[in-house]
Coordinates of C-alpha atoms in Angstrom, one line a residue:
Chain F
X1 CA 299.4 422.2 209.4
X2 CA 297.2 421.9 206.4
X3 CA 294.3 424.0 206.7
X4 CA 290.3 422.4 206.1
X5 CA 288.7 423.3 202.7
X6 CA 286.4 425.7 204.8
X7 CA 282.7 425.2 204.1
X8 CA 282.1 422.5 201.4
X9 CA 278.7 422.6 199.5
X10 CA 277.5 419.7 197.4
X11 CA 274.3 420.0 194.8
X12 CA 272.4 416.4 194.6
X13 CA 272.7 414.2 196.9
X14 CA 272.6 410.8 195.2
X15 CA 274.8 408.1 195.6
X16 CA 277.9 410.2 194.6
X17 CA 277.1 413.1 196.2
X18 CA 275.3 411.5 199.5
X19 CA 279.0 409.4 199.7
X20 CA 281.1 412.2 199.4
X21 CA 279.1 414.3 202.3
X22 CA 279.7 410.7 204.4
X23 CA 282.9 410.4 203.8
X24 CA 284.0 414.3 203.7
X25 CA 282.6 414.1 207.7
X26 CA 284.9 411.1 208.7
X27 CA 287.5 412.7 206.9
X28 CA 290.7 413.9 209.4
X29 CA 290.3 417.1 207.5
X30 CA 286.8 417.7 207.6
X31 CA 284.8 420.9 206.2
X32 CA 283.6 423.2 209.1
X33 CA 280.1 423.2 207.6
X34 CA 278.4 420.7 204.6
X35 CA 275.7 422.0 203.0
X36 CA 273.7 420.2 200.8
X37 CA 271.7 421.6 197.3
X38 CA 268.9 418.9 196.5
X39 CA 265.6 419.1 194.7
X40 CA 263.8 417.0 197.1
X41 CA 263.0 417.6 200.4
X42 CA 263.1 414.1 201.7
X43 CA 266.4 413.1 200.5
X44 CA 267.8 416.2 202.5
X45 CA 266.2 415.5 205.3
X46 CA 267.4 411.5 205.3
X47 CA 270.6 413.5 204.8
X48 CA 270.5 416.0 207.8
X49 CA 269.2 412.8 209.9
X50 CA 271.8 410.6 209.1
X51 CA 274.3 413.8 210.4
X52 CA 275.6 414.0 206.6
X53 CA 275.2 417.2 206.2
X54 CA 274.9 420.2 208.4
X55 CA 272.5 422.9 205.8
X56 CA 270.1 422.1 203.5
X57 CA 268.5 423.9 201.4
X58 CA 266.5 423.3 197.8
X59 CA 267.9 426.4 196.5
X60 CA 270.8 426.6 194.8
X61 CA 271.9 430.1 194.8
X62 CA 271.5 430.1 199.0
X63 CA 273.4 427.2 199.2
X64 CA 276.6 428.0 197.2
X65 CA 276.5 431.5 197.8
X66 CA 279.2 431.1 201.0
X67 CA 280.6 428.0 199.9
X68 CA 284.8 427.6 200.0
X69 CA 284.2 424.5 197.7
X70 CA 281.2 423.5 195.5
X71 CA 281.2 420.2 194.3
X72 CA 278.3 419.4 191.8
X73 CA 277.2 416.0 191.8
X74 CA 274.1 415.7 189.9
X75 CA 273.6 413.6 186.1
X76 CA 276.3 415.2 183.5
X77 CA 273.8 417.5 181.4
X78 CA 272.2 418.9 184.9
X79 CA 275.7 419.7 186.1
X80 CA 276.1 421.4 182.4
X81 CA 272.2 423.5 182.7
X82 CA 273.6 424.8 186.5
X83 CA 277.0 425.9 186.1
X84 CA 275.4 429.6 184.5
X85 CA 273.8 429.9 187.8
X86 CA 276.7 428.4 189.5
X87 CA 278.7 431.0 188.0
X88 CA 276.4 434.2 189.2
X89 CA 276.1 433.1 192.1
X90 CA 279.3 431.7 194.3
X91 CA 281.6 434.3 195.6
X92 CA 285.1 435.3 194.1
X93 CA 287.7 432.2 194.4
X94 CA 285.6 429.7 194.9
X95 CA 286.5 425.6 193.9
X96 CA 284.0 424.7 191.6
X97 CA 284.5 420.8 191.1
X98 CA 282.0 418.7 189.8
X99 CA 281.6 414.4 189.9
X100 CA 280.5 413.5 186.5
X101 CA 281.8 411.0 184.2
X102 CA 282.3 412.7 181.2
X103 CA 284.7 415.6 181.4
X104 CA 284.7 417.7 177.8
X105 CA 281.7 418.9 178.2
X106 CA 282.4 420.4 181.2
X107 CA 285.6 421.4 181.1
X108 CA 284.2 423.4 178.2
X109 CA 281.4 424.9 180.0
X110 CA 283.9 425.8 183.3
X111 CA 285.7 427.9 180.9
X112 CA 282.7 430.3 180.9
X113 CA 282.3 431.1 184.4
X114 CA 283.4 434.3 186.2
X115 CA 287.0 435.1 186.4
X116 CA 287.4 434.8 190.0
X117 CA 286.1 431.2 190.3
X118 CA 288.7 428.2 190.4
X119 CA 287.2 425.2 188.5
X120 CA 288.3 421.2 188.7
X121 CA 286.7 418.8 186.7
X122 CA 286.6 415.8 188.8
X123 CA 285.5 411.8 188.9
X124 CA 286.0 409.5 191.0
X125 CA 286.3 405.8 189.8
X126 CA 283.6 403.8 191.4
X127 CA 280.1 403.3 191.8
X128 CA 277.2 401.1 192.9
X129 CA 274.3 399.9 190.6
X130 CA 271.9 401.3 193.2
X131 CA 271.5 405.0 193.3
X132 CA 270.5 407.9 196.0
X133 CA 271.2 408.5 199.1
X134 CA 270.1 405.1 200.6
X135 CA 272.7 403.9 198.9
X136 CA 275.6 406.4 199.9
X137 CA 279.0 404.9 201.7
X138 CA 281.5 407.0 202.6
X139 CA 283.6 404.3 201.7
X140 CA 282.9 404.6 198.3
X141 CA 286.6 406.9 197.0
X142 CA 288.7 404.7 199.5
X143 CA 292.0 403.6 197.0
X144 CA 289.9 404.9 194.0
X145 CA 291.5 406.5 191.3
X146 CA 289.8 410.5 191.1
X147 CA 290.7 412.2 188.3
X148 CA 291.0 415.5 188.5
X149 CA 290.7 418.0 185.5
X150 CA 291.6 421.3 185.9
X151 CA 291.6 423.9 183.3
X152 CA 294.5 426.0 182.1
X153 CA 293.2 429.3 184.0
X154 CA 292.9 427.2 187.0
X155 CA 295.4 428.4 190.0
X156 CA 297.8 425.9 191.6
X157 CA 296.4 426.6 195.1
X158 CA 293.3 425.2 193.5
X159 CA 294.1 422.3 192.1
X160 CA 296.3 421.5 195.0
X161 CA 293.0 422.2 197.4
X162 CA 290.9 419.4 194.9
X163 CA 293.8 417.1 195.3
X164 CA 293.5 417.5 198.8
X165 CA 289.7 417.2 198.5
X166 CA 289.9 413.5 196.6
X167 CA 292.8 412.2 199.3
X168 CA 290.7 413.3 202.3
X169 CA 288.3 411.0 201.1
X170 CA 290.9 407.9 200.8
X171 CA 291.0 408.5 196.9
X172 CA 294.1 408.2 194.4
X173 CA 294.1 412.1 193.2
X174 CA 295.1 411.4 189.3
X175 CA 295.4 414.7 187.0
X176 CA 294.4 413.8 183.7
X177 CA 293.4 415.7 180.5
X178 CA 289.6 415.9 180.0
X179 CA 289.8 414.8 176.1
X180 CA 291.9 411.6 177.3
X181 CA 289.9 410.7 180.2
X182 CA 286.5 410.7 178.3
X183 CA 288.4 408.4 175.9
X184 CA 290.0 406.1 178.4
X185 CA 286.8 405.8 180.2
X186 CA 284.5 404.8 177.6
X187 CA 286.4 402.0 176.6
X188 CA 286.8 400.9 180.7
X189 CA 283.5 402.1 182.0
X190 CA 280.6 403.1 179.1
X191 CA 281.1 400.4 177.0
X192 CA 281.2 397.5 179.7
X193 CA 277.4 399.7 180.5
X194 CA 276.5 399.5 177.2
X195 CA 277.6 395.7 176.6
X196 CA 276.0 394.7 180.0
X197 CA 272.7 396.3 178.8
X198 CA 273.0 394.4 175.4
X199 CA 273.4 391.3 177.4
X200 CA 270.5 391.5 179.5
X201 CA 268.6 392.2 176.2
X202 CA 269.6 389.7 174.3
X203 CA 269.1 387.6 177.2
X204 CA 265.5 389.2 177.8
X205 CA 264.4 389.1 173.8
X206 CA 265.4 385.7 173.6
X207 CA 262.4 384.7 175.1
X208 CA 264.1 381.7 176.7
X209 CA 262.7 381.1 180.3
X210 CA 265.2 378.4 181.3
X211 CA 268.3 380.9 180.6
X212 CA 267.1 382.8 182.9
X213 CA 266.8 380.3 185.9
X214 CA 270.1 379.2 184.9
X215 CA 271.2 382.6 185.6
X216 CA 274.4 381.7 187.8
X217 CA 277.4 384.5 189.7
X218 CA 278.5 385.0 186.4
X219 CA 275.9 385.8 184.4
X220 CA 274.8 388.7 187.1
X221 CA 278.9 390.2 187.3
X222 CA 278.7 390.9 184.0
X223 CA 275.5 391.9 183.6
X224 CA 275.8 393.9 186.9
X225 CA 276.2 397.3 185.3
X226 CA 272.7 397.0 183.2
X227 CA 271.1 397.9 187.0
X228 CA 272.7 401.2 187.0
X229 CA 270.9 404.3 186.8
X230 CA 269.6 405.3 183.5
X231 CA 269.4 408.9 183.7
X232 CA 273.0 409.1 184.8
X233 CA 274.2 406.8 182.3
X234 CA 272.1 408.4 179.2
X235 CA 273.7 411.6 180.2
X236 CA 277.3 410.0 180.1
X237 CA 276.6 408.5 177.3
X238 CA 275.0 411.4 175.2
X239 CA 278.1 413.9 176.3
X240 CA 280.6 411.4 175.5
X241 CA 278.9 409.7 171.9
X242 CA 281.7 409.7 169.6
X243 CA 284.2 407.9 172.0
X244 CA 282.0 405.0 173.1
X245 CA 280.8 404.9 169.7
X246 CA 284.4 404.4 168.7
X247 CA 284.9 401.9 171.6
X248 CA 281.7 400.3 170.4
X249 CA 283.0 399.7 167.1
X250 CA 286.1 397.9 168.4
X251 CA 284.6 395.9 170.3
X252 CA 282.2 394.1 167.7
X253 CA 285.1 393.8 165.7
X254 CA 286.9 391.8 168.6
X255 CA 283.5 390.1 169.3
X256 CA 283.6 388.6 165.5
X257 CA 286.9 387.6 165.7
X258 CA 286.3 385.3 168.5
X259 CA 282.8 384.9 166.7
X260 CA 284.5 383.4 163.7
X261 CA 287.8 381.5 165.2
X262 CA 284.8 379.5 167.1
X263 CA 282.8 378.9 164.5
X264 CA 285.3 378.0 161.8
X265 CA 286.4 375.6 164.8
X266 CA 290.0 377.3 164.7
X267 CA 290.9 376.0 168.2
X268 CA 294.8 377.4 168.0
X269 CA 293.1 380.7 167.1
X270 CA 290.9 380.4 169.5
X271 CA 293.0 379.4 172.2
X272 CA 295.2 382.2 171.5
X273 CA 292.5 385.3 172.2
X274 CA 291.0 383.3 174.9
X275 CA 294.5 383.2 176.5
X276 CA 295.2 386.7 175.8
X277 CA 292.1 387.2 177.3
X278 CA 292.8 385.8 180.7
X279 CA 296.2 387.4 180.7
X280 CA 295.0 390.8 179.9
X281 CA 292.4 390.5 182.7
X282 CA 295.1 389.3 185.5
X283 CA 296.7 392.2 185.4
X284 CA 294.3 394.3 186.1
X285 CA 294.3 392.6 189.3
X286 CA 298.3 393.9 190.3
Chain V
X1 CA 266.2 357.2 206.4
X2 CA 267.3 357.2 203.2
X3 CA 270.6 355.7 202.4
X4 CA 274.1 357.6 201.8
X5 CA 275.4 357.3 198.3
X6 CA 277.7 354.5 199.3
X7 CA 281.3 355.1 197.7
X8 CA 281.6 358.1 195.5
X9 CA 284.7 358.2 193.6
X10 CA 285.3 361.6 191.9
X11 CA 287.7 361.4 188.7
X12 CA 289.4 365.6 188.4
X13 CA 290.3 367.1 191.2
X14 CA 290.0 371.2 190.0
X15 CA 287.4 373.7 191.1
X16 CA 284.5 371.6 190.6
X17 CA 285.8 368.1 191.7
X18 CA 287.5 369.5 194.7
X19 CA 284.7 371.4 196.2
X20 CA 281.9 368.2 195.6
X21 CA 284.2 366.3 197.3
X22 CA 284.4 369.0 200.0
X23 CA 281.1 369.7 200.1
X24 CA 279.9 365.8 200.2
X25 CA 282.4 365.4 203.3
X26 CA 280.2 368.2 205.2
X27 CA 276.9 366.7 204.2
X28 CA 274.3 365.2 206.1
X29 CA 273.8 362.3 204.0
X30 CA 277.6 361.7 203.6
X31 CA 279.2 358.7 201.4
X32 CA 280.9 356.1 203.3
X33 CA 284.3 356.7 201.1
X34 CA 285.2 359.4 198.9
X35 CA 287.5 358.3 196.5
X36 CA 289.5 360.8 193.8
X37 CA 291.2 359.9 190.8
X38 CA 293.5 362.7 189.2
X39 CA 296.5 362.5 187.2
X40 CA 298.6 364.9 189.6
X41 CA 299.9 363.2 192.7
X42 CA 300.9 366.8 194.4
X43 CA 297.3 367.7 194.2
X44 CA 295.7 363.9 195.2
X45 CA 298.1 364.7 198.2
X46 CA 296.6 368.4 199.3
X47 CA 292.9 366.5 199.1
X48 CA 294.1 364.1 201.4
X49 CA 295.6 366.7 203.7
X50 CA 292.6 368.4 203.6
X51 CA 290.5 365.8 205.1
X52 CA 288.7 366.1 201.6
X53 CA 288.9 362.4 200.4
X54 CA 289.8 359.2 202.0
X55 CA 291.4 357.2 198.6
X56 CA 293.4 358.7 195.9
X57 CA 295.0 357.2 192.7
X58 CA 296.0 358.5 189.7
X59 CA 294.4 354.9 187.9
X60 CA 291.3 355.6 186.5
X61 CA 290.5 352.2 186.3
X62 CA 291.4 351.5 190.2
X63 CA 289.3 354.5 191.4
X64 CA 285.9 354.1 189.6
X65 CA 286.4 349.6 190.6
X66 CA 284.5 349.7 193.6
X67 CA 282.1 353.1 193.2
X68 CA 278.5 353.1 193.6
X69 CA 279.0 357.0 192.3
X70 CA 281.5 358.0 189.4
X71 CA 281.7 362.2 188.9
X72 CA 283.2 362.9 186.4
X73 CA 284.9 366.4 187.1
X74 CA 287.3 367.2 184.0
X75 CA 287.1 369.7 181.3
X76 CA 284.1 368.4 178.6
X77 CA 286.4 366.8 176.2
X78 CA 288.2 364.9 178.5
X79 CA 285.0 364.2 180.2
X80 CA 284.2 362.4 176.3
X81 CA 287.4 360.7 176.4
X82 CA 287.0 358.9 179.7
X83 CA 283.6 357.7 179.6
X84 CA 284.4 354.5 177.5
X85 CA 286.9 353.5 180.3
X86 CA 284.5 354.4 182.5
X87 CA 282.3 352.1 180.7
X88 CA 285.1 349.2 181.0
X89 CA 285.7 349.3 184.5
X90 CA 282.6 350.3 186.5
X91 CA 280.3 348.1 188.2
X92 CA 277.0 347.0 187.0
X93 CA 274.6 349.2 188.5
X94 CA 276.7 352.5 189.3
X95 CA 275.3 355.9 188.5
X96 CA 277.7 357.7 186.4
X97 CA 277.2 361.7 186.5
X98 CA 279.5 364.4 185.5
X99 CA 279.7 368.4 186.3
X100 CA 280.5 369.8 182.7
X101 CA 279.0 372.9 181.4
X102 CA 277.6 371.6 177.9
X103 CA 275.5 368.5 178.3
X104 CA 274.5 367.4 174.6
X105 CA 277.4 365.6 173.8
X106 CA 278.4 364.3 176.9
X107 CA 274.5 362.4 176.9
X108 CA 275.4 361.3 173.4
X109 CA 278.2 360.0 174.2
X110 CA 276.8 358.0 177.6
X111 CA 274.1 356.2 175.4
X112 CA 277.3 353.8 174.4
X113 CA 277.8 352.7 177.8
X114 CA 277.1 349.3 178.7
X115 CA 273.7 348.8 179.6
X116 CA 273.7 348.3 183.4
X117 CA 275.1 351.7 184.3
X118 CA 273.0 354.0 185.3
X119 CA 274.4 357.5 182.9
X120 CA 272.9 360.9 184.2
X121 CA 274.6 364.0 182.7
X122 CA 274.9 366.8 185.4
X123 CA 275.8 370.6 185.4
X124 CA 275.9 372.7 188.7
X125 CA 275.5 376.3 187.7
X126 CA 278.5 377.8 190.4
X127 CA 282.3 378.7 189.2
X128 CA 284.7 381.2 190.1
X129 CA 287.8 382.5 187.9
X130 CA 290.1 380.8 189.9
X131 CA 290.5 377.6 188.9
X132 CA 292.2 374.1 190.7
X133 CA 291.7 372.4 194.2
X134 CA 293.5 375.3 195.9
X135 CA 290.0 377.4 194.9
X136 CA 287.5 374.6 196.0
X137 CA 285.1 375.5 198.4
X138 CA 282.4 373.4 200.1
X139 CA 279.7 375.9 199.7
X140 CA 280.2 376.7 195.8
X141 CA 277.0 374.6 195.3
X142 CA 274.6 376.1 197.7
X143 CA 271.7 377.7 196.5
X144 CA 272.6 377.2 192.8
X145 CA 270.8 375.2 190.1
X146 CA 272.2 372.1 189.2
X147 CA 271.0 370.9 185.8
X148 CA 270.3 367.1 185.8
X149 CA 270.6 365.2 182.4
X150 CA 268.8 361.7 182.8
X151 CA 269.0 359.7 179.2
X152 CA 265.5 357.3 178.3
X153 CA 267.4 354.7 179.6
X154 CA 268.3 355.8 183.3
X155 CA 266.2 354.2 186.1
X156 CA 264.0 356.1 188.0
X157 CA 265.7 355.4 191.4
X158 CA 269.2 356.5 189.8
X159 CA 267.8 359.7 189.2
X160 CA 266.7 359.9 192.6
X161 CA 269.8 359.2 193.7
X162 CA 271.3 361.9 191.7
X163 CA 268.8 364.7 193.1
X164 CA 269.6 363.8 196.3
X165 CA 273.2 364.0 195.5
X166 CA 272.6 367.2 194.2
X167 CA 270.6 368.5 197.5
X168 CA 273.0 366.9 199.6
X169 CA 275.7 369.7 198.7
X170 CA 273.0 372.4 199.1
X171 CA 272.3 372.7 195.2
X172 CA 268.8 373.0 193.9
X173 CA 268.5 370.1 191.4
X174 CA 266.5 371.2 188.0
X175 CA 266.1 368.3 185.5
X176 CA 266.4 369.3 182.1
X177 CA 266.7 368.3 178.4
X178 CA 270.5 368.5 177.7
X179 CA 269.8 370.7 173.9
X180 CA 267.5 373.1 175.7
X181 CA 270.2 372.9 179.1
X182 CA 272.9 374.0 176.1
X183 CA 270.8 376.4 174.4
X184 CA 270.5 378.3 177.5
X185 CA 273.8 378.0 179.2
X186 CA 275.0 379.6 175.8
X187 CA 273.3 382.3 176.6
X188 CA 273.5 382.8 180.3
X189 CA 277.2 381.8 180.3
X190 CA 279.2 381.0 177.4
X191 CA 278.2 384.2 175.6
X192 CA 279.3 385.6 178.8
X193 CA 282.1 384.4 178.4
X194 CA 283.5 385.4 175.2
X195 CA 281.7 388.9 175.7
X196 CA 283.8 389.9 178.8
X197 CA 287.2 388.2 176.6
X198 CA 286.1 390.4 174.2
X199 CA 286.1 393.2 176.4
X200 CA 289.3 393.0 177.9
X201 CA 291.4 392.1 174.1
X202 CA 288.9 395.5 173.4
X203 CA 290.7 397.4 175.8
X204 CA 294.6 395.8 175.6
X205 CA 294.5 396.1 171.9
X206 CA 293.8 400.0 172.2
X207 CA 297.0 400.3 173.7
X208 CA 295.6 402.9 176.3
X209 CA 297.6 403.3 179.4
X210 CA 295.0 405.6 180.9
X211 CA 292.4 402.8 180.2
X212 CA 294.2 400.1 182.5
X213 CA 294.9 402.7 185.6
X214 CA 291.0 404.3 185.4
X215 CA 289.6 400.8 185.3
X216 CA 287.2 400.3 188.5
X217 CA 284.8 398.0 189.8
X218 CA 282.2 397.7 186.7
X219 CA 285.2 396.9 184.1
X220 CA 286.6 394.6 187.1
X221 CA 282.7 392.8 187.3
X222 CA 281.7 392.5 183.5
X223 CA 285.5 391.1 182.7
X224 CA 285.8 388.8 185.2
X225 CA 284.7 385.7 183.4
X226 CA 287.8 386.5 181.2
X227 CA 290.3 384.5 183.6
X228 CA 288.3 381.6 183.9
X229 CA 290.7 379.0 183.1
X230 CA 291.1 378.5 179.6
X231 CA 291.2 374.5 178.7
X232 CA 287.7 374.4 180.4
X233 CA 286.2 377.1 178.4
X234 CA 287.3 376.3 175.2
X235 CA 285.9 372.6 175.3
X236 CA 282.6 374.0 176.6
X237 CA 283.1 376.8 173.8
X238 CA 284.1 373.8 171.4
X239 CA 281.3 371.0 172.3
X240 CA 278.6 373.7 172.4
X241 CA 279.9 375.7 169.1
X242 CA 276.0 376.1 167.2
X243 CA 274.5 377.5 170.1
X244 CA 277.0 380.1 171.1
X245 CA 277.8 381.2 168.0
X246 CA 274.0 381.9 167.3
X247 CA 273.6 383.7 170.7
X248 CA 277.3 385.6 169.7
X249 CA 274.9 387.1 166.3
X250 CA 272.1 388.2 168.6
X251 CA 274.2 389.7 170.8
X252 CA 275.9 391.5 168.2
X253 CA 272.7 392.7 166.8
X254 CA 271.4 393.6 170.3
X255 CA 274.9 395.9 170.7
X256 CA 274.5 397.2 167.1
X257 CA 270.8 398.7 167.8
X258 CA 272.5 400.4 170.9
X259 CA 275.0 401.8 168.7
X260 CA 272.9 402.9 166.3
X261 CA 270.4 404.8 168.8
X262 CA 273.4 406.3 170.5
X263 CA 275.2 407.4 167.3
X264 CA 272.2 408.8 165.5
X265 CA 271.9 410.7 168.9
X266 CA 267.4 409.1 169.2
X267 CA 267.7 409.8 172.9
X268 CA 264.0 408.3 173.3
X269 CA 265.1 405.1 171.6
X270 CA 268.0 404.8 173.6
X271 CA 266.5 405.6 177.2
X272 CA 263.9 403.0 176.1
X273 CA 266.7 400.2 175.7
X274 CA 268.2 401.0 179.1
X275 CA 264.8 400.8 180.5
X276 CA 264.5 397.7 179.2
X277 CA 268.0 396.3 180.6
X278 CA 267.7 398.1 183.8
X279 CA 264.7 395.9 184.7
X280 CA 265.4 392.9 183.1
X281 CA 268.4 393.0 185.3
X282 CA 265.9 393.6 187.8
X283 CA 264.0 390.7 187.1
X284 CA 267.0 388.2 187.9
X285 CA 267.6 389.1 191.7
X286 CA 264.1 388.3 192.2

């Protein structure tokens, strides 16, 4: 019989956050206690109404101080400004996991804390373009890859206690370096953001009222990421520049390649990306 | 009481032609006899099983004989290559519409029918990536726009006829001038179109294993106009080539100013283009 991961405490209760505390309390193997780290009051109250959570408390050092696990899920470069005080104040063998999207940064700055702590980089795949709690599903992780970054002083018992973290919550535990995640992920999840923003703008700039009343299904899937929050994703963004610049770069060079096959009326050539296209995207799909 | 449309005969039985003649069948103001004309027997067949038409043949001349309504439902450049049989065969007086996604060449192209046909181009802004009559759907139209092209020539009550057509499937009709209707649709789904292509040829031609297994809901949303089916896009791509292609620069300037803020690290600038997507976005749910 696997033992619970003890008493679980989780610092900003957004979307991410807020979803895990949901979903960590329907889990089989539940925490005996959640407690909850958020600036604001009224989001940890929602929280302690909506039986998320079972402590709250606005202060960080009183909330991780008996925590078994503490799973920071605030924006990237907030997670980087409280790992210090993180570090000074959890007790000796504590999980220190965090949920944010870039990973080298903080796999970097986990490397300074105490000794004694066990850290995990971690990040689960999904998302919602509305953020907070209001918007938390404990849903969210269910057959969702999380990967899982732990760093070369990390025990096994450790990792194998975040593994067991991301499958409580229905998630796909995936351990992946944090160098090659923050490269894979900019090309499948920052530059989609950035090219969904770029297409509500050019949209917006064109100053072209009947596009947008036109606006159809598709238009809003792939603009859908342009809602998205836009501290979180500045952080990402910031922490993880020269990949999705690099991703960026690719991707208006495959832009002018279709750009000029349709404007040179190449239809063969045309046909051909198009088609590679469509298979590319089907199997994603398997 | 207004009148039904009479006999509708719908010539492609795909996506598009498939779900008007499903969603006609369900309407209030239904047509006395729906009859389809398609060049595949197996499919004419599943329409009839379906209860979806009541006459099929695979003669374009038999089907559009006796129609007070012709649809036109094929990809564009077929849509060009039928009219002047169309023209041939149909009764004095019929309205002749069509559902493809550029307009300007299909109204050029219905100025040379004979003059007692009553030409309206027609574009209902709905799709899915799935394409053929297995993916039709009664209800794709509901709520949507559905661009109406009327030519100088068409007669007032032919137009009405078409709007109510339109209603009659749930769609909201929106008459428009078939450059501006193609100016826009560039914008608000062509360059959708090729951008989410683009994205997913990004990510194959990076060769990045890691990529393909991270890949979550916002890659699976901004690609999925990549497998729309292929012979339909590139005719809209093909007959609409000016307009995309100058949407295709701005949108490549629009990505290159995000670069260039991200890059150069001006974290003002780019918050302020977030901010500016994030509620532009905003803007279109409303």
């Amino acid at each position: 019989v696997s033992e619970g991961p003890g008493t679980v405490c989780i610092v900003g209760l957004g979307l991410m956050g807020g979803s895990l505390a949901l979903a960590l309390r329907m889990a089989e193997r539940a925490p005996d206690l959640i407690v909850a780290v958020s600036r604001r009051a009224d989001v940890l109250e929602a929280a302690r109404s909506a039986g998320a959570i079972d402590l709250a408390t606005r202060n960080l050092r009183a909330g991780v101080a008996d925590a078994d696990v503490i799973v920071l899920a605030t924006p990237v470069r907030t997670i980087l400004r409280l790992l210090p005080e993180v570090g000074r104040s959890a007790r000796s063998r504590a999980l220190v996991m965090d949920l944010g999207s870039s990973k080298t940064q903080i796999c970097e700055a986990m490397e300074s804390l105490p000794a004694g702590l066990q850290p995990v980089g971690g990040h689960p795949m999904c998302g919602k373009e509305m953020a907070g709690f209001a918007a938390a599903d404990g849903a969210l992780f269910r057959e969702r890859a999380f990967a899982l970054c732990p760093l070369a002083r990390t025990a096994p018992e450790a990792l194998d206690a975040a593994t067991a973290l991301a499958r409580s919550v229905g998630a796909r535990p995936l351990v992946v370096d944090p160098v090659l995640h923050d490269r894979a992920v900019a090309g499948i999840s920052h530059l989609p953001y950035v090219a969904a923003a770029a297409l509500v703008n050019c949209v917006t700039s064109s100053g072209d009222p009947l596009a947008w009343s036109l606006a159809s299904s598709g238009f809003r899937d792939t603009s859908r990421l342009a809602a998205s929050d836009v501290d979180m994703m500045l952080d990402i963004l910031l922490t993880n520049r020269e990949a999705v610049v690099d991703w960026l770069e690719r991707y208006a060079g495959q832009l002018d390649v279709l750009r000029s096959a349709l404007g040179s009326g190449d239809e063969a050539g045309l046909r051909e990306l198009l088609v590679a296209a469509q298979r590319g995207r089907a199997g994603l799909s398997t």
